[in-house]
């Protein structure tokens, strides 16, 4: 079953009078349970594509369908609902809130979704960060922060997780650990994963490969 | 956990995680509250100060009854008061007080005698009295001034009788017993004068302590309606009319610069936002990606502000209480002033409104950015020049400047607001221009390649520049007002042109002028002088004055150094007296020639209608001239009571006149000695002002430092890269030095322009609160302003440099 599908997705940035076409007619299909990998040279538009798929960026033309519904037509309230319950995000820079503890950072999406947060310990256990509950982000290593970010993305039990180079700042070994966590989530919890990466090796984890060059998909 | 509870935790974490910033914010906010409370509560604070001053002087006494030169009767019987009005008074003290001539060590001078039964004096000043019949008690001030000790002989003269006493005790100055005062037993004085004890219940000054069951003003009314006392001068020790008008006067000076200070305070507040909102964009981005409402962070932000505000308000109130009461303590008064709730609430309202609005705008702006940019855009805030607004303000300024659409007060206000906006933007434009010039130079430097970009685009640098300018301007204005207040005393003495005045004359005849001519006198003229009069402009507006003089108009200028302007003799008539008023009244009370005003000169001359016929060239409220002495209708009541004297040898004439006329109870005034008392009030205000100034400056110091720090935070990521590339401490110092020089040049140019404009408009702005003084920026004030802001800027740049040197490269490259 298709979870995400795009139709002639185009996206350009307009800065003053300068227009940069970044995505030039993208048509992709991602099915439920897929582990999709997006690769391509730097500046080819991978991050932009991920943002467009996940409704964080407004597209210029075309459409993005989530479970068959065109989310580009959603109101901001509907989008919020969608992000609250169905989407999870992991970024290259871990994007934790520096003034909140590990526990509170993970509690945040729960509170936003109006849930009680009873599930947090289990999640922390899963990413191996249970002992660091009361730590602040700046007291953690990069890999640890990324695991917290994954925990945060997971806590609302999303249908799909978007991850933008989640291993970008980590060494080989730590990177692999993160990939294994993602793989396990994909396999055991049937969470769809869309991963942007530079590392061709990680494509081995993926069942679907999308290669971007200069805003086009190449086979 | 509920969303609400989480918001509170979030807000609390934001405060506790950045202890240093929170400290700075709370400190700044406390100062802001303190300044606002002081500024808004100034009027009532001054009233309290004057009330305490009056209460301290008279302690338990509520009403004083005495006679003055207008009344025939000179002695009051205490027994009658005690019997007829028993239930009204807790205490009736009957004193025989005189200003008289004293001689010690062959030196003659005026002193004030207090005489009563010992128990009465004990009650009046709350001290134990133990002296013999021929002994006096003098004040400690008296003893140091004239080098007197216990046991020294002490001679004084009442009417032409000589009293030879000995100093029996020395008391600290207290209540009315101050300056050159002494106490002697009334029995012995009266016996010395009249050789009888029958007069012991009489006195010329009665101090009354009204019982708590009656209101003071009611009792005064009752006494005034009693024929027996209608001839006396009955007055409350706490004179509210006088206190109110003085408080308005003084607070007006503050409120006049208050507008600028308020603007400065708003800028101070504004500078806190970048600190509080440092993580705003990132937090918004995260919450948005998690599907949260952007109101979430807005609420957290507001809660955080409320926590800051609550703590700071408490500290601000405590601080302002300390400042106000410290002033009182320094003056040696006992009493405690509470700050009324209104200025506190008003300050809170101002701060909350500003914070609410400012946060709202910040959020609106952030919400326009896509979530993707919120999460990844980490560039600094870009400064944008708003040309349409600059052009608009310039247009308004130019039009108003040339065409004067509004009345003077509003005119000045508009010019001040426009000119502040324009000059602030001019400063920014100048900075951009100079930075671009630097960019065009051939030689490459770190400054040119790197710093220049910040100077052109970084919002915090431009904000810094504004803060610097407003600090400079405020400091200059505050110092100018301070020196204006100080010079008020000089201006007063400049006007007084007579060398001596014989006052309190109760039976004037022309012979007096001839009689006194033996004392080297070059000029002397008769006059009517009233020292406490009130002018009513209408039912609500009135103004007390200290120097109401009526005499030959041609002679007036011999004794008062002021020109007369706009005099129009069509208003001179035989039936209606005219007045000449200080020229500032014209603007403050919107007067024109021919207007009728009402005077209360004393209790015999009340509600006298007079016409305004011209103005005196002074802005001091105290001087008023009238020709009332010429008007038949008033001649029986407005009697000559004063002779103004000019002499070649002041001391000689003074001693001669004292010798000859003190026995008639005339009082010889030497302006140099006499008016010092009148001016005392000014000093307490300047002191209060000094504290205010110090706090204002402290506030600016923090803000200037803050802004420099913000610039540093913005530039830090780039600095680190440069540091990694091997830039040395010296390189950074040089770069910062160049930036500093650039800023200073701009501040000097733009600052001088703005000071010039404000200086010319300030008096107009003050007019909006019914006050007019010719206040303009003084050279020393400008110098102080530049020195203080310059020093603070240097200090803040050194701090900046130190921060750069301390940067831990590793720490900063880490992301989280
Ligand atoms: N806010 C923006 N304004 C204008 N152009 C932008 C903006 N953000 C990205 N771009 C442009 O879009 C293009 C794609 O950027 P994107 O970040 O998607 O690349 P990427 O494939 O993720 O690269 P990398 O592998 O280096 O992360 C780039 O050419 C970039 O210059
Ligand atoms: Mg990218």
CSV table of N, CA and C in Angstrom, one decimal, chain A residues 82-189:
chain,number,residue,atom,x,y,z
A,82,UNK,N,-1.3,16.0,11.4
A,82,UNK,CA,-0.6,14.9,10.7
A,82,UNK,C,0.7,14.7,11.3
A,83,UNK,N,1.5,15.8,11.5
A,83,UNK,CA,2.8,15.7,12.1
A,83,UNK,C,2.8,15.1,13.5
A,84,UNK,N,1.7,15.5,14.2
A,84,UNK,CA,1.6,15.1,15.6
A,84,UNK,C,1.5,13.6,15.7
A,85,UNK,N,0.7,13.0,14.9
A,85,UNK,CA,0.4,11.6,15.0
A,85,UNK,C,1.1,10.6,14.1
A,86,UNK,N,1.4,11.1,12.9
A,86,UNK,CA,1.8,10.1,11.8
A,86,UNK,C,3.2,10.3,11.4
A,87,UNK,N,3.8,11.5,11.6
A,87,UNK,CA,5.2,11.7,11.1
A,87,UNK,C,6.2,11.8,12.2
A,88,UNK,N,7.4,11.3,11.9
A,88,UNK,CA,8.5,11.5,12.9
A,88,UNK,C,9.7,12.1,12.1
A,89,UNK,N,10.5,12.9,12.8
A,89,UNK,CA,11.6,13.5,12.1
A,89,UNK,C,12.9,13.3,12.9
A,90,UNK,N,14.0,13.0,12.1
A,90,UNK,CA,15.3,12.9,12.7
A,90,UNK,C,16.2,13.7,11.7
A,91,UNK,N,16.9,14.8,12.3
A,91,UNK,CA,17.7,15.6,11.4
A,91,UNK,C,19.2,15.3,11.6
A,92,UNK,N,19.9,15.9,10.7
A,92,UNK,CA,21.4,15.8,10.7
A,92,UNK,C,21.9,16.4,12.0
A,93,UNK,N,21.5,17.6,12.3
A,93,UNK,CA,21.8,18.3,13.6
A,93,UNK,C,20.6,17.9,14.5
A,94,UNK,N,20.9,17.4,15.6
A,94,UNK,CA,19.9,16.7,16.3
A,94,UNK,C,18.7,17.4,16.7
A,95,UNK,N,18.9,18.8,16.7
A,95,UNK,CA,17.7,19.6,17.0
A,95,UNK,C,16.9,19.3,18.2
A,96,UNK,N,17.7,19.1,19.3
A,96,UNK,CA,17.0,18.9,20.6
A,96,UNK,C,16.9,20.3,21.2
A,97,UNK,N,16.0,20.5,22.2
A,97,UNK,CA,15.9,21.8,22.8
A,97,UNK,C,16.9,21.8,23.9
A,98,UNK,N,17.9,22.7,23.8
A,98,UNK,CA,19.0,22.7,24.7
A,98,UNK,C,18.7,22.9,26.2
A,99,UNK,N,17.6,23.6,26.5
A,99,UNK,CA,17.3,23.9,27.9
A,99,UNK,C,16.4,22.8,28.5
A,100,UNK,N,16.0,21.8,27.7
A,100,UNK,CA,15.2,20.7,28.3
A,100,UNK,C,16.1,19.5,28.5
A,101,UNK,N,15.8,18.7,29.5
A,101,UNK,CA,16.5,17.4,29.7
A,101,UNK,C,16.1,16.4,28.6
A,102,UNK,N,16.9,15.3,28.6
A,102,UNK,CA,16.6,14.2,27.6
A,102,UNK,C,15.1,13.8,27.8
A,103,UNK,N,14.8,13.6,29.0
A,103,UNK,CA,13.4,13.1,29.3
A,103,UNK,C,12.4,14.1,28.8
A,104,UNK,N,12.6,15.4,29.1
A,104,UNK,CA,11.6,16.4,28.7
A,104,UNK,C,11.6,16.6,27.2
A,105,UNK,N,12.7,16.4,26.6
A,105,UNK,CA,12.7,16.6,25.1
A,105,UNK,C,11.9,15.5,24.5
A,106,UNK,N,11.9,14.3,25.1
A,106,UNK,CA,11.0,13.2,24.5
A,106,UNK,C,9.6,13.4,25.0
A,107,UNK,N,9.4,14.0,26.1
A,107,UNK,CA,8.1,14.2,26.6
A,107,UNK,C,7.3,15.2,25.8
A,108,UNK,N,8.1,16.1,25.2
A,108,UNK,CA,7.5,17.3,24.5
A,108,UNK,C,6.5,16.8,23.4
A,109,UNK,N,6.8,15.9,22.5
A,109,UNK,CA,5.8,15.5,21.5
A,109,UNK,C,4.6,14.8,22.1
A,110,UNK,N,4.8,14.1,23.2
A,110,UNK,CA,3.7,13.5,23.9
A,110,UNK,C,2.7,14.5,24.5
A,111,UNK,N,3.3,15.5,25.1
A,111,UNK,CA,2.5,16.6,25.7
A,111,UNK,C,1.7,17.3,24.6
A,112,UNK,N,2.4,17.5,23.5
A,112,UNK,CA,1.8,18.2,22.4
A,112,UNK,C,0.6,17.4,21.9
A,113,UNK,N,0.8,16.1,21.8
A,113,UNK,CA,-0.3,15.2,21.3
A,113,UNK,C,-1.3,14.9,22.4
A,114,UNK,N,-1.1,15.5,23.5
A,114,UNK,CA,-2.1,15.3,24.6
A,114,UNK,C,-2.0,13.9,25.2
A,115,UNK,N,-0.8,13.3,25.2
A,115,UNK,CA,-0.7,12.0,25.8
A,115,UNK,C,0.1,12.1,27.1
A,116,UNK,N,0.2,11.0,27.8
A,116,UNK,CA,0.7,11.1,29.2
A,116,UNK,C,2.2,10.8,29.3
A,117,UNK,N,2.8,10.2,28.3
A,117,UNK,CA,4.2,10.0,28.4
A,117,UNK,C,4.7,8.7,29.1
A,118,UNK,N,3.7,7.8,29.3
A,118,UNK,CA,4.1,6.6,30.0
A,118,UNK,C,5.0,5.7,29.2
A,119,UNK,N,5.1,5.9,27.9
A,119,UNK,CA,5.8,5.1,27.0
A,119,UNK,C,7.2,5.4,26.9
A,120,UNK,N,7.6,6.6,27.5
A,120,UNK,CA,8.9,7.1,27.3
A,120,UNK,C,10.1,6.2,27.8
A,121,UNK,N,9.9,5.7,28.9
A,121,UNK,CA,11.0,4.8,29.5
A,121,UNK,C,11.3,3.7,28.5
A,122,UNK,N,10.2,3.1,28.0
A,122,UNK,CA,10.4,2.0,27.1
A,122,UNK,C,11.2,2.4,25.9
A,123,UNK,N,10.9,3.6,25.3
A,123,UNK,CA,11.5,4.1,24.2
A,123,UNK,C,13.0,4.3,24.5
A,124,UNK,N,13.3,5.0,25.6
A,124,UNK,CA,14.6,5.3,26.0
A,124,UNK,C,15.4,4.0,26.1
A,125,UNK,N,14.8,3.0,26.7
A,125,UNK,CA,15.4,1.6,26.8
A,125,UNK,C,15.8,1.2,25.4
A,126,UNK,N,14.9,1.3,24.5
A,126,UNK,CA,15.1,0.8,23.1
A,126,UNK,C,16.3,1.5,22.5
A,127,UNK,N,16.5,2.8,22.7
A,127,UNK,CA,17.7,3.5,22.1
A,127,UNK,C,18.9,3.5,23.0
A,128,UNK,N,18.7,2.8,24.2
A,128,UNK,CA,19.8,2.7,25.1
A,128,UNK,C,20.2,4.0,25.8
A,129,UNK,N,19.2,4.8,26.1
A,129,UNK,CA,19.6,6.1,26.7
A,129,UNK,C,18.9,6.3,28.1
A,130,UNK,N,18.5,5.1,28.7
A,130,UNK,CA,17.7,5.2,29.9
A,130,UNK,C,18.4,5.9,31.0
A,131,UNK,N,19.7,5.6,31.1
A,131,UNK,CA,20.5,6.2,32.3
A,131,UNK,C,20.7,7.7,32.1
A,132,UNK,N,20.4,8.2,31.0
A,132,UNK,CA,20.7,9.7,30.7
A,132,UNK,C,19.5,10.6,30.7
A,133,UNK,N,18.4,10.0,31.3
A,133,UNK,CA,17.2,10.7,31.3
A,133,UNK,C,17.3,12.2,31.8
A,134,UNK,N,18.1,12.4,32.8
A,134,UNK,CA,18.1,13.8,33.4
A,134,UNK,C,19.2,14.7,32.8
A,135,UNK,N,19.9,14.1,31.8
A,135,UNK,CA,21.0,14.9,31.2
A,135,UNK,C,20.4,16.0,30.3
A,136,UNK,N,21.2,17.1,30.2
A,136,UNK,CA,20.9,18.1,29.2
A,136,UNK,C,21.7,17.7,27.9
A,137,UNK,N,21.1,18.1,26.7
A,137,UNK,CA,21.8,17.8,25.4
A,137,UNK,C,23.3,18.1,25.4
A,138,UNK,N,23.7,19.2,25.9
A,138,UNK,CA,25.1,19.5,25.8
A,138,UNK,C,26.0,18.7,26.6
A,139,UNK,N,25.4,17.8,27.5
A,139,UNK,CA,26.2,16.9,28.3
A,139,UNK,C,26.4,15.5,27.6
A,140,UNK,N,25.8,15.4,26.4
A,140,UNK,CA,25.8,14.1,25.7
A,140,UNK,C,26.7,14.2,24.4
A,141,UNK,N,27.2,13.0,24.0
A,141,UNK,CA,28.0,13.0,22.8
A,141,UNK,C,27.0,13.1,21.6
A,142,UNK,N,27.6,13.3,20.4
A,142,UNK,CA,26.8,13.4,19.2
A,142,UNK,C,25.9,12.2,19.0
A,143,UNK,N,26.5,11.0,19.1
A,143,UNK,CA,25.7,9.8,18.9
A,143,UNK,C,24.6,9.6,19.9
A,144,UNK,N,24.9,10.0,21.1
A,144,UNK,CA,23.8,9.9,22.1
A,144,UNK,C,22.7,10.9,21.8
A,145,UNK,N,23.1,12.1,21.4
A,145,UNK,CA,22.0,13.1,21.1
A,145,UNK,C,21.2,12.6,19.9
A,146,UNK,N,21.8,11.9,18.9
A,146,UNK,CA,21.0,11.4,17.8
A,146,UNK,C,20.1,10.3,18.2
A,147,UNK,N,20.5,9.5,19.2
A,147,UNK,CA,19.6,8.5,19.7
A,147,UNK,C,18.4,9.1,20.4
A,148,UNK,N,18.7,10.2,21.1
A,148,UNK,CA,17.6,10.9,21.8
A,148,UNK,C,16.6,11.4,20.7
A,149,UNK,N,17.2,12.0,19.7
A,149,UNK,CA,16.4,12.5,18.6
A,149,UNK,C,15.5,11.4,18.0
A,150,UNK,N,16.1,10.2,17.8
A,150,UNK,CA,15.3,9.1,17.3
A,150,UNK,C,14.2,8.8,18.3
A,151,UNK,N,14.5,8.7,19.5
A,151,UNK,CA,13.5,8.4,20.5
A,151,UNK,C,12.4,9.4,20.5
A,152,UNK,N,12.7,10.7,20.3
A,152,UNK,CA,11.7,11.7,20.2
A,152,UNK,C,10.8,11.5,19.0
A,153,UNK,N,11.5,11.1,17.9
A,153,UNK,CA,10.7,10.9,16.6
A,153,UNK,C,9.7,9.7,16.8
A,154,UNK,N,10.1,8.7,17.7
A,154,UNK,CA,9.4,7.5,17.8
A,154,UNK,C,8.2,7.6,18.8
A,155,UNK,N,8.3,8.5,19.7
A,155,UNK,CA,7.5,8.4,20.9
A,155,UNK,C,6.0,8.5,20.6
A,156,UNK,N,5.6,9.2,19.6
A,156,UNK,CA,4.2,9.3,19.2
A,156,UNK,C,3.8,8.1,18.3
A,157,UNK,N,4.6,7.1,18.2
A,157,UNK,CA,4.3,6.0,17.3
A,157,UNK,C,3.9,6.4,15.9
A,158,UNK,N,4.8,7.1,15.2
A,158,UNK,CA,4.4,7.5,13.8
A,158,UNK,C,4.3,6.4,12.8
A,159,UNK,N,3.7,6.7,11.7
A,159,UNK,CA,3.6,5.7,10.7
A,159,UNK,C,4.9,5.7,9.8
A,160,UNK,N,5.5,6.9,9.8
A,160,UNK,CA,6.7,7.1,9.0
A,160,UNK,C,7.7,8.0,9.7
A,161,UNK,N,9.0,7.7,9.5
A,161,UNK,CA,10.0,8.6,10.0
A,161,UNK,C,10.8,9.1,8.9
A,162,UNK,N,11.0,10.4,8.9
A,162,UNK,CA,11.9,11.1,7.9
A,162,UNK,C,13.3,11.4,8.6
A,163,UNK,N,14.3,10.9,8.0
A,163,UNK,CA,15.6,11.1,8.6
A,163,UNK,C,16.6,11.7,7.6
A,164,UNK,N,17.1,12.8,8.0
A,164,UNK,CA,18.0,13.5,7.1
A,164,UNK,C,19.5,13.4,7.6
A,165,UNK,N,20.2,12.5,6.9
A,165,UNK,CA,21.6,12.2,7.3
A,165,UNK,C,21.7,12.0,8.8
A,166,UNK,N,21.0,11.1,9.4
A,166,UNK,CA,21.1,11.0,10.9
A,166,UNK,C,22.4,10.6,11.4
A,167,UNK,N,23.3,10.1,10.5
A,167,UNK,CA,24.6,9.6,10.9
A,167,UNK,C,25.7,10.5,10.5
A,168,UNK,N,25.2,11.7,9.9
A,168,UNK,CA,26.2,12.6,9.3
A,168,UNK,C,27.3,13.0,10.1
A,169,UNK,N,27.0,13.2,11.4
A,169,UNK,CA,28.1,13.7,12.3
A,169,UNK,C,28.7,12.7,13.1
A,170,UNK,N,28.4,11.4,12.8
A,170,UNK,CA,28.9,10.3,13.7
A,170,UNK,C,30.0,9.5,13.0
A,171,UNK,N,30.8,8.9,13.8
A,171,UNK,CA,31.8,8.0,13.2
A,171,UNK,C,31.1,6.7,12.7
A,172,UNK,N,31.9,5.9,12.0
A,172,UNK,CA,31.5,4.7,11.3
A,172,UNK,C,30.7,3.8,12.3
A,173,UNK,N,31.2,3.6,13.5
A,173,UNK,CA,30.6,2.7,14.4
A,173,UNK,C,29.3,3.2,14.9
A,174,UNK,N,29.4,4.4,15.4
A,174,UNK,CA,28.2,5.0,15.9
A,174,UNK,C,27.1,5.1,14.9
A,175,UNK,N,27.5,5.5,13.6
A,175,UNK,CA,26.6,5.6,12.5
A,175,UNK,C,25.9,4.3,12.3
A,176,UNK,N,26.6,3.2,12.3
A,176,UNK,CA,26.1,1.9,12.1
A,176,UNK,C,25.0,1.6,13.2
A,177,UNK,N,25.4,2.0,14.4
A,177,UNK,CA,24.4,1.7,15.5
A,177,UNK,C,23.1,2.3,15.2
A,178,UNK,N,23.1,3.6,14.8
A,178,UNK,CA,21.9,4.3,14.5
A,178,UNK,C,21.1,3.6,13.4
A,179,UNK,N,21.9,3.2,12.4
A,179,UNK,CA,21.2,2.5,11.2
A,179,UNK,C,20.5,1.3,11.7
A,180,UNK,N,21.2,0.6,12.7
A,180,UNK,CA,20.6,-0.7,13.2
A,180,UNK,C,19.3,-0.4,13.9
A,181,UNK,N,19.3,0.7,14.7
A,181,UNK,CA,18.1,1.0,15.4
A,181,UNK,C,17.0,1.3,14.4
A,182,UNK,N,17.3,2.1,13.4
A,182,UNK,CA,16.3,2.4,12.4
A,182,UNK,C,15.8,1.1,11.7
A,183,UNK,N,16.7,0.2,11.4
A,183,UNK,CA,16.3,-1.0,10.7
A,183,UNK,C,15.4,-1.8,11.6
A,184,UNK,N,15.7,-1.9,12.9
A,184,UNK,CA,14.9,-2.7,13.8
A,184,UNK,C,13.5,-2.1,13.8
A,185,UNK,N,13.4,-0.7,13.9
A,185,UNK,CA,12.1,-0.1,13.9
A,185,UNK,C,11.3,-0.5,12.7
A,186,UNK,N,12.0,-0.5,11.6
A,186,UNK,CA,11.4,-0.7,10.3
A,186,UNK,C,10.9,-2.2,10.3
A,187,UNK,N,11.7,-3.1,10.7
A,187,UNK,CA,11.4,-4.5,10.6
A,187,UNK,C,10.4,-4.9,11.7
A,188,UNK,N,10.6,-4.5,13.0
A,188,UNK,CA,9.8,-5.0,14.0
A,188,UNK,C,8.5,-4.2,14.2
A,189,UNK,N,8.6,-2.8,14.0
A,189,UNK,CA,7.4,-2.0,14.3
A,189,UNK,C,6.7,-1.6,13.1
